[in-house]
XYZ file of N, CA and C in Angstrom:
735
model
N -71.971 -3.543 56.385
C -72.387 -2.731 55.254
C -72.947 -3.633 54.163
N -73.838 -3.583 53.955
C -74.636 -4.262 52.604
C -74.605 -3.481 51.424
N -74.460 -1.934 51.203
C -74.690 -1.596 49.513
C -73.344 -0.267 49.619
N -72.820 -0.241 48.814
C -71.628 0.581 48.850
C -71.859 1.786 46.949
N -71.765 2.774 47.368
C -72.427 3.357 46.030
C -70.375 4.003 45.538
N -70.135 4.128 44.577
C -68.507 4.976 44.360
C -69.058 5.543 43.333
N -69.059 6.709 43.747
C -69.949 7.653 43.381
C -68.458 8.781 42.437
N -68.451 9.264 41.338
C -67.442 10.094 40.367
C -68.411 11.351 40.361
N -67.439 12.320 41.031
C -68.244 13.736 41.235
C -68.125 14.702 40.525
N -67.196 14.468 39.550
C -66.578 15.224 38.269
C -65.283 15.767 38.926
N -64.537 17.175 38.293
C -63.215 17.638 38.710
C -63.215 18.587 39.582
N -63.985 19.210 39.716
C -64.429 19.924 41.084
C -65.088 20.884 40.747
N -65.919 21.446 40.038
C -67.082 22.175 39.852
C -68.420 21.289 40.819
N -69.028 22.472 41.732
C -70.539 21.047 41.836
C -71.091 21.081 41.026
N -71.518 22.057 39.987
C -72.865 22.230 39.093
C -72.088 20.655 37.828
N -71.147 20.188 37.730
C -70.704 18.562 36.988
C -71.091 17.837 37.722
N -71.419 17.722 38.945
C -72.420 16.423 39.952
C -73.598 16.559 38.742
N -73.586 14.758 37.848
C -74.833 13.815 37.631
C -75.944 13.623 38.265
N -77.103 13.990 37.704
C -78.204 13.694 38.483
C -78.172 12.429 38.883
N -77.694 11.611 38.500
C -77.270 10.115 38.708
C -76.522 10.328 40.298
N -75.630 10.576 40.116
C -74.586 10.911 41.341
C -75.754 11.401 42.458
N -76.483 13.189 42.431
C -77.357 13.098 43.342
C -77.922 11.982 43.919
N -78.991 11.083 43.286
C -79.746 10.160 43.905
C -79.056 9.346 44.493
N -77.863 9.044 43.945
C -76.628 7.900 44.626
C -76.478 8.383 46.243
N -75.888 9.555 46.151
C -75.574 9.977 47.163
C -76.177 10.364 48.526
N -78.156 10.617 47.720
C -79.103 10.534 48.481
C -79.782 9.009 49.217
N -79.109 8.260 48.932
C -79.385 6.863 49.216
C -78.251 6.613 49.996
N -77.226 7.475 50.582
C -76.007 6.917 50.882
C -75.967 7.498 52.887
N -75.531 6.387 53.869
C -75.757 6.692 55.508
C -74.631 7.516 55.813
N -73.706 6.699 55.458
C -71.816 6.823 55.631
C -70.753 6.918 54.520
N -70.235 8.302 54.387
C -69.766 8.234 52.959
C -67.763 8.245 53.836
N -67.387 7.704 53.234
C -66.061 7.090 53.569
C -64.900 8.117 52.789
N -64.107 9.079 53.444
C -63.187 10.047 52.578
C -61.865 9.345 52.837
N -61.341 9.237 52.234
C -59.548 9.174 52.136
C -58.886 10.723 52.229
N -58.791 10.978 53.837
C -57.668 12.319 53.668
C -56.467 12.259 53.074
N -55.905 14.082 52.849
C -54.377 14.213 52.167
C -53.807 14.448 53.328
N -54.272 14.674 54.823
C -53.395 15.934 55.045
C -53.512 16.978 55.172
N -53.548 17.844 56.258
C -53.713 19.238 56.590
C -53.663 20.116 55.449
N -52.587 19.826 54.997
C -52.308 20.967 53.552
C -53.257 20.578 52.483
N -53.892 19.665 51.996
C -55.187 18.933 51.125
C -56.300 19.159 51.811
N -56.108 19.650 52.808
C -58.108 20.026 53.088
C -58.530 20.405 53.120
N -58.564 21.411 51.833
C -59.656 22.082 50.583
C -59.965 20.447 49.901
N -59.640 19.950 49.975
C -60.082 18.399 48.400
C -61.196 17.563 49.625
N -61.239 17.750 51.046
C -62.009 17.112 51.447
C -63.315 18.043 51.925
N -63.176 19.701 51.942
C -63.921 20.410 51.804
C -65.083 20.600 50.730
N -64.135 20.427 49.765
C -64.731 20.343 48.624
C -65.782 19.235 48.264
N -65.306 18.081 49.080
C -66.785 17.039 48.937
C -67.889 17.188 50.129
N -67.192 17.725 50.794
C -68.322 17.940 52.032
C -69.205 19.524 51.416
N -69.054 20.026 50.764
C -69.760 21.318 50.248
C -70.415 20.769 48.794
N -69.737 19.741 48.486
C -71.142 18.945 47.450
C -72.384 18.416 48.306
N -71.896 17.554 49.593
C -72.577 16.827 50.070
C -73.713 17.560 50.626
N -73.009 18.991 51.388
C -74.497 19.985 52.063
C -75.491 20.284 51.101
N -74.563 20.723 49.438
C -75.891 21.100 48.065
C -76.542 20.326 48.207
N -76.486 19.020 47.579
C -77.494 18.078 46.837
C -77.676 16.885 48.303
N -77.649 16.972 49.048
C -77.808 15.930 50.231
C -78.931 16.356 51.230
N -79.616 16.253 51.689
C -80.844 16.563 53.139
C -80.734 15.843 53.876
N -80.796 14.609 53.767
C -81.091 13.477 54.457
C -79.762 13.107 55.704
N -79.810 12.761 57.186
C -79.058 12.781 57.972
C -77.564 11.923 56.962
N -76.512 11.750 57.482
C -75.286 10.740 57.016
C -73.929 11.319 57.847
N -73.445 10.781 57.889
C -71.983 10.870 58.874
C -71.055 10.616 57.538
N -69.691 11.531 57.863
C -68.584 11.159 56.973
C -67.780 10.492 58.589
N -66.782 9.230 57.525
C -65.849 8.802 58.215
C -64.236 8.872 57.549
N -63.664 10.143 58.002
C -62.360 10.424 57.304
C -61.121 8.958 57.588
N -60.313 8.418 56.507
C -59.635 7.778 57.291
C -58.200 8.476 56.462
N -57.166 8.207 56.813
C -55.887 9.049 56.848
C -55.410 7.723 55.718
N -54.707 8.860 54.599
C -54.057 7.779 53.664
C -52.630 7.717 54.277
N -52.541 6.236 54.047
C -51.029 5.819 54.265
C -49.890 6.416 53.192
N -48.812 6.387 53.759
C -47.822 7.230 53.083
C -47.055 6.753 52.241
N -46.293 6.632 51.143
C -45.979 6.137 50.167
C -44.901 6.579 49.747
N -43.685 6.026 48.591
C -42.461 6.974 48.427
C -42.995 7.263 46.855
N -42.829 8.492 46.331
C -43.385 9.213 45.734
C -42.248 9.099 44.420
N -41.206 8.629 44.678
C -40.247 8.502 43.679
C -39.226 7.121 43.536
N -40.376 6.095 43.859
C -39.566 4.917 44.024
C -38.917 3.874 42.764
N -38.244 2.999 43.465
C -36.976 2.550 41.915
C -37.744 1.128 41.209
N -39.014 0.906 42.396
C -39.998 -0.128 42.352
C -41.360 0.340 41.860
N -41.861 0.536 40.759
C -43.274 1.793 41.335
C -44.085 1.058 41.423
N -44.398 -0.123 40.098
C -45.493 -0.833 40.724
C -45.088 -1.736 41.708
N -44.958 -2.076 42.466
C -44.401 -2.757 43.514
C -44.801 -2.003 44.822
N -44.492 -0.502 44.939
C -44.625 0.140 45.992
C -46.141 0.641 45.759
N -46.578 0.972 44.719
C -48.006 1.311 44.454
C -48.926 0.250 45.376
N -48.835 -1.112 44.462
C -49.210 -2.546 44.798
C -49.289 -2.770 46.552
N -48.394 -2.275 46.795
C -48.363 -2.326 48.779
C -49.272 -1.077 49.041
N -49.030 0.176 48.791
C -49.805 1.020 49.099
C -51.397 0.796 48.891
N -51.593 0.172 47.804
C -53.202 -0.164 47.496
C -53.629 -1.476 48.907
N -52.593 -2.347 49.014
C -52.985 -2.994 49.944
C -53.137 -2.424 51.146
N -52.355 -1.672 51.876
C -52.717 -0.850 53.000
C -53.423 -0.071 53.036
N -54.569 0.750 52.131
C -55.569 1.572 51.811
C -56.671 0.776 52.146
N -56.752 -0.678 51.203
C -57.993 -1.625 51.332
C -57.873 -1.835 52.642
N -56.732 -2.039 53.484
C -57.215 -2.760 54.443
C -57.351 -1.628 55.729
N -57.553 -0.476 55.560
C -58.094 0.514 56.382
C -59.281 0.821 55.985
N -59.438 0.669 54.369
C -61.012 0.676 54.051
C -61.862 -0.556 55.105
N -61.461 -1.377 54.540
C -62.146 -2.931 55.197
C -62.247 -2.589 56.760
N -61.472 -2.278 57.162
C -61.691 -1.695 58.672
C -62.890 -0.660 59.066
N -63.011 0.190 57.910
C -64.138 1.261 58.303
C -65.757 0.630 57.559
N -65.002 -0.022 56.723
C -66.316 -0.889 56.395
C -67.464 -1.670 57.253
N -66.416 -2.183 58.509
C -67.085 -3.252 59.425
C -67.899 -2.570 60.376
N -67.787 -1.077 60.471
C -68.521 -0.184 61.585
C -69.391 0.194 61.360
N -69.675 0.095 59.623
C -71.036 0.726 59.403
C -71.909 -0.842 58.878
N -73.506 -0.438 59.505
C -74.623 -1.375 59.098
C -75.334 -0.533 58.413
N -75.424 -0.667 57.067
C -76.106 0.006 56.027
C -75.644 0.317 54.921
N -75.816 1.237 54.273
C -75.393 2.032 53.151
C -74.141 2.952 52.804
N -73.123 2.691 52.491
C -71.916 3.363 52.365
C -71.750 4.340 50.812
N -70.844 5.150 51.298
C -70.599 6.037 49.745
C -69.034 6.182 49.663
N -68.433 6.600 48.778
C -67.360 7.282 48.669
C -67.115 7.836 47.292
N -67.302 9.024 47.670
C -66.597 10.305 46.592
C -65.900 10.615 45.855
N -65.708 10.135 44.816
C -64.035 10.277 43.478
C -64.187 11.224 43.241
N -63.025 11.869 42.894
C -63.057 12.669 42.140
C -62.573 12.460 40.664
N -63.497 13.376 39.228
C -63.319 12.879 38.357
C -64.495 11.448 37.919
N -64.159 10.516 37.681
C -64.814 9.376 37.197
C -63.647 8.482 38.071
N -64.169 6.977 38.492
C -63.585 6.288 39.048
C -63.054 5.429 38.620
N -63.243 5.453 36.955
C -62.683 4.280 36.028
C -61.212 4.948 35.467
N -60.874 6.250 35.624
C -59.823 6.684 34.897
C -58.668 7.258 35.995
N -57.740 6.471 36.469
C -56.507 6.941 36.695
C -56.964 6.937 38.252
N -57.499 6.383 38.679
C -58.097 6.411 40.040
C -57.848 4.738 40.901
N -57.709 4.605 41.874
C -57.809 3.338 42.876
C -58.454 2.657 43.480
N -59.407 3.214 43.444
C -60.832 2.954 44.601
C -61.252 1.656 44.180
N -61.637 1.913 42.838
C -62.421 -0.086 42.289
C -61.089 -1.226 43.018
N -59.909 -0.642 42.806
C -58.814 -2.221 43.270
C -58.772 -1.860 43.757
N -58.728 -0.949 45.366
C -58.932 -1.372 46.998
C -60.327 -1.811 46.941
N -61.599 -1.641 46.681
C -62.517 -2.567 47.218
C -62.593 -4.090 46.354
N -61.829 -4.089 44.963
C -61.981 -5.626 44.952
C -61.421 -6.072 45.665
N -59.849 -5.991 46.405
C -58.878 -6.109 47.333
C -59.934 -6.734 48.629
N -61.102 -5.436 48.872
C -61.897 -5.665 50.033
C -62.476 -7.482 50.288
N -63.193 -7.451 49.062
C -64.033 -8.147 48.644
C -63.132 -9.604 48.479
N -62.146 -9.502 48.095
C -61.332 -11.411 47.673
C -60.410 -11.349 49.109
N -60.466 -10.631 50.034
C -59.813 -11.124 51.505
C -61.149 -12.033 52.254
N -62.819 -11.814 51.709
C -63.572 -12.938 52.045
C -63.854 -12.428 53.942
N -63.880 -11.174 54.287
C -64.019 -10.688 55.513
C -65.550 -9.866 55.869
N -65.553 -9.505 54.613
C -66.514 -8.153 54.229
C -67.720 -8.988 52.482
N -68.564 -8.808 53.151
C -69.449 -8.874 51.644
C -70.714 -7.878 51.937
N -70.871 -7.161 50.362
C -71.492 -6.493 49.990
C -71.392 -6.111 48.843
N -72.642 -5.294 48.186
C -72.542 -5.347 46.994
C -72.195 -3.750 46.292
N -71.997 -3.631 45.277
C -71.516 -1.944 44.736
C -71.694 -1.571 43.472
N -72.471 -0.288 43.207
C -72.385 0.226 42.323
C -71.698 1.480 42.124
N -71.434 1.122 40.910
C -70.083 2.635 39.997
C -70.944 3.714 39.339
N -70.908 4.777 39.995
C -71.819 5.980 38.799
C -70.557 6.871 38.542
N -70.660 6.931 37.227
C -69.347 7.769 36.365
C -69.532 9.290 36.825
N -68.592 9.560 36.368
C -68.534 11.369 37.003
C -67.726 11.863 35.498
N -67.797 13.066 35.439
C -66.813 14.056 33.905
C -65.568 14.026 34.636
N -64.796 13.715 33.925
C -63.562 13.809 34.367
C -62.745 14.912 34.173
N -60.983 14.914 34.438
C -60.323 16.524 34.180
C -60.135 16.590 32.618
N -60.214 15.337 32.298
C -60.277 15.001 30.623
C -61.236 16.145 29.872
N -62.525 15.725 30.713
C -63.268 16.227 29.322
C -63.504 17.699 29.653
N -63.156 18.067 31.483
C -63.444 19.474 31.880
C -62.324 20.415 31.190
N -60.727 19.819 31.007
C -59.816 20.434 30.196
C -60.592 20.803 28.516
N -60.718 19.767 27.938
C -61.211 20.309 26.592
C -62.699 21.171 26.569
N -63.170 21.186 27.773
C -64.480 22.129 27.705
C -63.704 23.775 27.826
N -62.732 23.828 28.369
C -62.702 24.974 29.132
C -61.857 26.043 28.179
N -61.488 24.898 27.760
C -59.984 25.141 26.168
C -60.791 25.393 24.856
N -62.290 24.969 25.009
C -63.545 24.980 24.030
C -62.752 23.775 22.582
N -61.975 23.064 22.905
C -61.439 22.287 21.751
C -61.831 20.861 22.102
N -61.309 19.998 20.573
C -61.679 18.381 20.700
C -60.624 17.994 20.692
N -60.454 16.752 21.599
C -58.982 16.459 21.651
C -58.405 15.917 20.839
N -58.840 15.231 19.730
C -58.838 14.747 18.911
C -58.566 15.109 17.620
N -57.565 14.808 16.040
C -57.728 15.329 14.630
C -58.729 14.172 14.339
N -59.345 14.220 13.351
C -60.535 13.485 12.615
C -60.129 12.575 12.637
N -60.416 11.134 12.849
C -60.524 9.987 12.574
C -59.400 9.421 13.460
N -58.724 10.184 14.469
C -57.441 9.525 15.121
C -57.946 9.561 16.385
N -56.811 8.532 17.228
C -57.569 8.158 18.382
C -56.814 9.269 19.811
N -57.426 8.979 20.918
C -56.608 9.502 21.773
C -55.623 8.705 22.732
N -54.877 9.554 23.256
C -53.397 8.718 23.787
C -53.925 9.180 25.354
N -54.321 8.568 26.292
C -54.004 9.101 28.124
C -53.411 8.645 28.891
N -51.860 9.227 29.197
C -51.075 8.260 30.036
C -50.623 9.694 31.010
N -49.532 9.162 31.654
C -49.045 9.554 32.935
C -47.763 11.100 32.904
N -47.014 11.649 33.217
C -45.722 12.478 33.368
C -44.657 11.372 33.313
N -45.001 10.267 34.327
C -43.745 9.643 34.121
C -43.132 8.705 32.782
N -45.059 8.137 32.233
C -44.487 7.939 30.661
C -44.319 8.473 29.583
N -44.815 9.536 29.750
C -44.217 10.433 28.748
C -42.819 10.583 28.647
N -42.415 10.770 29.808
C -40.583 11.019 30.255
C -39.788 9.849 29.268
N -40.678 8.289 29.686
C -40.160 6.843 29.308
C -40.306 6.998 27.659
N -41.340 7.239 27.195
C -41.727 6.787 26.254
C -41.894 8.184 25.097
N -41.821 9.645 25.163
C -41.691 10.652 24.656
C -43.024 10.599 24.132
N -43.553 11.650 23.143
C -44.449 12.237 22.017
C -44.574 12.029 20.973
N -45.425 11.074 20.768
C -45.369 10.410 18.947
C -46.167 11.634 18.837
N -47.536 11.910 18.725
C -48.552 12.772 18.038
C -49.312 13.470 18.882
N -50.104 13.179 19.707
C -50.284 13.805 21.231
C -50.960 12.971 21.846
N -50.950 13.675 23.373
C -51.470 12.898 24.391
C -52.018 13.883 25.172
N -53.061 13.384 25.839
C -53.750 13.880 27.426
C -52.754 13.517 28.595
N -52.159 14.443 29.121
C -51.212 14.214 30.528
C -51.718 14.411 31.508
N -51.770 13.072 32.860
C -52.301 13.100 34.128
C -50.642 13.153 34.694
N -51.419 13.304 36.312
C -50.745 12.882 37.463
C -49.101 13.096 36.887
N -48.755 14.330 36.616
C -47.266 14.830 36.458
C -46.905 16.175 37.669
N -45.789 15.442 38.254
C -45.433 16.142 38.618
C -44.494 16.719 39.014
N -43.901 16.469 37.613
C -41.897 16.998 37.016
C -42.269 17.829 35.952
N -43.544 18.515 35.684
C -43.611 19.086 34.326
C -42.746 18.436 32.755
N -43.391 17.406 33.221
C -42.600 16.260 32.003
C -42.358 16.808 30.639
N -43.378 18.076 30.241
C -43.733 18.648 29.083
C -42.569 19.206 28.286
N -41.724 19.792 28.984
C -39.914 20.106 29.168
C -39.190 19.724 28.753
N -39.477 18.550 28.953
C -38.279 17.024 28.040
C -39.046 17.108 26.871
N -40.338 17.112 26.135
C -40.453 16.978 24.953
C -39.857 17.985 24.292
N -39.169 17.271 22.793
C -38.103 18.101 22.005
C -39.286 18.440 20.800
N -39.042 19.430 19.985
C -39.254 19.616 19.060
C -40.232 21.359 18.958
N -40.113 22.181 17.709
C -40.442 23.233 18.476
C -42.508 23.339 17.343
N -42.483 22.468 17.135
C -43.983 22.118 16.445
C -45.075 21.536 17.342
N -44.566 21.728 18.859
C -45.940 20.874 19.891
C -46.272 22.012 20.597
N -48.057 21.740 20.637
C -48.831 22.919 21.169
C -49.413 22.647 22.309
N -49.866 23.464 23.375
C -50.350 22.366 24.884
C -51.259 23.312 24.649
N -52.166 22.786 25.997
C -53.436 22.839 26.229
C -53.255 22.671 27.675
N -53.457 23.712 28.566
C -52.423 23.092 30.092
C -53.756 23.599 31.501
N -54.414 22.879 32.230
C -55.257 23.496 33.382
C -55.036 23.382 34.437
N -55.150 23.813 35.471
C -54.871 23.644 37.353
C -56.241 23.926 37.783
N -56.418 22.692 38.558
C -57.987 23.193 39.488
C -58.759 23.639 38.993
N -59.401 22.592 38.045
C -60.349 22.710 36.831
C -61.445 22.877 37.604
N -62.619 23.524 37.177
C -63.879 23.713 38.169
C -63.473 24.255 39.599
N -62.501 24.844 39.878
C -62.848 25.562 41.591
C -62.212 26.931 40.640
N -62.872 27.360 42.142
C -62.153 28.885 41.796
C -61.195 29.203 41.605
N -60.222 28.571 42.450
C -58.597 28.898 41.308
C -58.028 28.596 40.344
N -59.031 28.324 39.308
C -58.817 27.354 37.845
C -58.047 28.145 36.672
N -57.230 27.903 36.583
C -56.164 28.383 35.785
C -55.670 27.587 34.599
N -55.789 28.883 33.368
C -55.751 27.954 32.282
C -54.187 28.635 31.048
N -53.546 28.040 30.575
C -52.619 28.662 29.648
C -52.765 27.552 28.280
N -52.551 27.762 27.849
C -52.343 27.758 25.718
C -51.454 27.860 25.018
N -50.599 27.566 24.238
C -50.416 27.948 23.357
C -49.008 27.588 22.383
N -47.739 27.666 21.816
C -46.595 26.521 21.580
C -45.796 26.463 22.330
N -45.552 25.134 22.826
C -45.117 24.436 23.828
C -43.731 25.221 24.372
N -42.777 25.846 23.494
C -41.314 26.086 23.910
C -41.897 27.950 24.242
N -43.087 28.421 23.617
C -43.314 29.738 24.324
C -44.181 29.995 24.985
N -44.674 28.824 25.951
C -45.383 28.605 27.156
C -44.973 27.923 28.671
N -44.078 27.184 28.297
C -43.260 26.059 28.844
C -42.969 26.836 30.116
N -41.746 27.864 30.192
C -41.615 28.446 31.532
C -42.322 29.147 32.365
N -43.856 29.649 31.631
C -44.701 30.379 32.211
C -45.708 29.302 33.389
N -45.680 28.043 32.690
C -46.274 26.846 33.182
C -45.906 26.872 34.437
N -44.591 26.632 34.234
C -43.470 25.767 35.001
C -43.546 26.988 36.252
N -43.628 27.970 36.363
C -43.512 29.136 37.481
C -44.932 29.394 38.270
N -45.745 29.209 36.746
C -46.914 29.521 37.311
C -47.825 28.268 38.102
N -47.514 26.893 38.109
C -47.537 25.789 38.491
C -46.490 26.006 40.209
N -45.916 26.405 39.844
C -44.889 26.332 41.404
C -45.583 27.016 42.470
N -45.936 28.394 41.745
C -46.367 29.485 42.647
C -47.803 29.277 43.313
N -48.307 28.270 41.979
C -49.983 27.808 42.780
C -49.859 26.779 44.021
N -48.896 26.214 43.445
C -48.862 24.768 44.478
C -48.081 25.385 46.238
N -46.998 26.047 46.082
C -46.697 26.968 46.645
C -47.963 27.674 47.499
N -48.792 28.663 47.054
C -49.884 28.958 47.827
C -50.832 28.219 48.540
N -51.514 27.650 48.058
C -52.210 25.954 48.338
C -51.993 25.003 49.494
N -50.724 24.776 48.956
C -49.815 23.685 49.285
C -49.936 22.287 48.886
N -50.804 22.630 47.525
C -51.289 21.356 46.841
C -51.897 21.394 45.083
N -50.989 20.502 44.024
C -52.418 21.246 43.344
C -52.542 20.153 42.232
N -53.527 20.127 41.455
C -54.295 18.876 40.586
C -54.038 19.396 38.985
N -53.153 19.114 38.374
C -53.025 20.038 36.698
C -53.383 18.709 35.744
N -53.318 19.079 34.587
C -53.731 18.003 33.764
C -53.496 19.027 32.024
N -52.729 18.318 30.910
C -52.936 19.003 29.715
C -52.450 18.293 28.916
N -53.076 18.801 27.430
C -52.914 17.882 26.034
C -51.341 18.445 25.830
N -51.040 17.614 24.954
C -50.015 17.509 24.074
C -50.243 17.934 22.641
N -49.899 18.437 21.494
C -50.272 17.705 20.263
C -48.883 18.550 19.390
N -48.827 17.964 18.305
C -47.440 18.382 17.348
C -48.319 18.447 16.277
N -47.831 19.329 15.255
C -48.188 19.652 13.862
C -49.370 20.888 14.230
């Protein structure tokens, strides 16, 4: 493989595919998916139904199966750190089969809360594989949450906070934050009855579901209505602000 494109497709709407992204993707032979799993494959549907819109040109997908991971470990970066290594080195494996042009599909933007850039530097300093890569950004659930909520995440002149469920848990709610990748409804543990959310599931697809409004008289509607989606599915992607005062 000589040119590798990591292409950010936004949160799952197609009409958020970058004209940037198109041409990327139109330049691309072999686009490389990381499966979930039988129960996740709507998330690999979902890039293959970008790829039929904006794509003509012949290309093969090559699915490879993500390795499995403990989801609640007493090590995280440690077990993360191994998991990224066993990803790269199934990437690097599918890398060596293709002669040409490679792609792979983020979802979101690939700079925020995502893995892909450290498994292919991973690729790249094992000294097995050379080639070169470009990053085209995608909208993320960031900015598709505050579109959809029609708000700025932001009060005037203050900055924004984007961290995780599990640090929030560690570290609580000074003023607010954008919450990824939770999936203890961390929102629960914050005390106080002055914090307002901003809460989405499956931003851009059709089952996009949105609630609002103060945190202690929204909280259990979340929390049920979050179960019952994931429950149907058998999978699901949420993301929401925080803010107090």
């Amino acid at each position: 493989m000589r040119k590798l494109y990591v292409i950010g497709i936004g949160a799952g709407d197609p009409d958020q595919v970058t004209v940037q992204a198109i041409k990327a993707m139109r330049q691309v032979e072999v686009f490389f998916v990381i499966g979930k799993g039988a129960e996740k494959r709507e998330l690999v549907e979902v890039r293959t139904a970008i790829l039929a819109e904006h794509v003509e040109r012949p290309y093969r997908i090559v699915e490879i199966a993500d390795p499995p991971r403990d989801r609640t470990p007493a090590d995280y970066q440690g077990v993360v750190e191994d998991w990224h290594e066993r990803r790269s080195a199934l990437l690097e494996e599918a890398f060596a089969q293709v002669d040409g042009v490679g792609g792979i599909l983020v979802w979101g933007d690939p700079a925020l809360y995502d893995s892909t850039l450290r498994m292919i530097e991973r690729v790249l300093a094992r000294g097995n594989a050379h080639f070169d890569y470009t990053v085209i950004p995608g909208v993320t659930s960031v900015q598709a949450l505050a579109a959809r909520h029609r708000m700025v995440l932001h009060r005037i002149g203050e900055p924004v906070h984007i961290t995780t469920g599990r640090r929030l848990r560690e570290e609580g709610l000074a003023d607010s934050a954008v919450v990824m990748l939770d999936c203890d409804c961390s929102f629960t543990e914050v005390p106080g009855a002055d914090v307002h959310i901003w809460w989405g599931a499956y931003l851009g697809m059709p089952d996009e579901t949105l609630i609002e409004g103060p945190l202690r008289a929204v909280e259990q509607e979340i929390v049920e209505r979050r179960a019952r989606l994931r429950a149907e599915k058998g999978w699901i992607m949420d993301i929401y602000l925080l803010s107090r005062g």
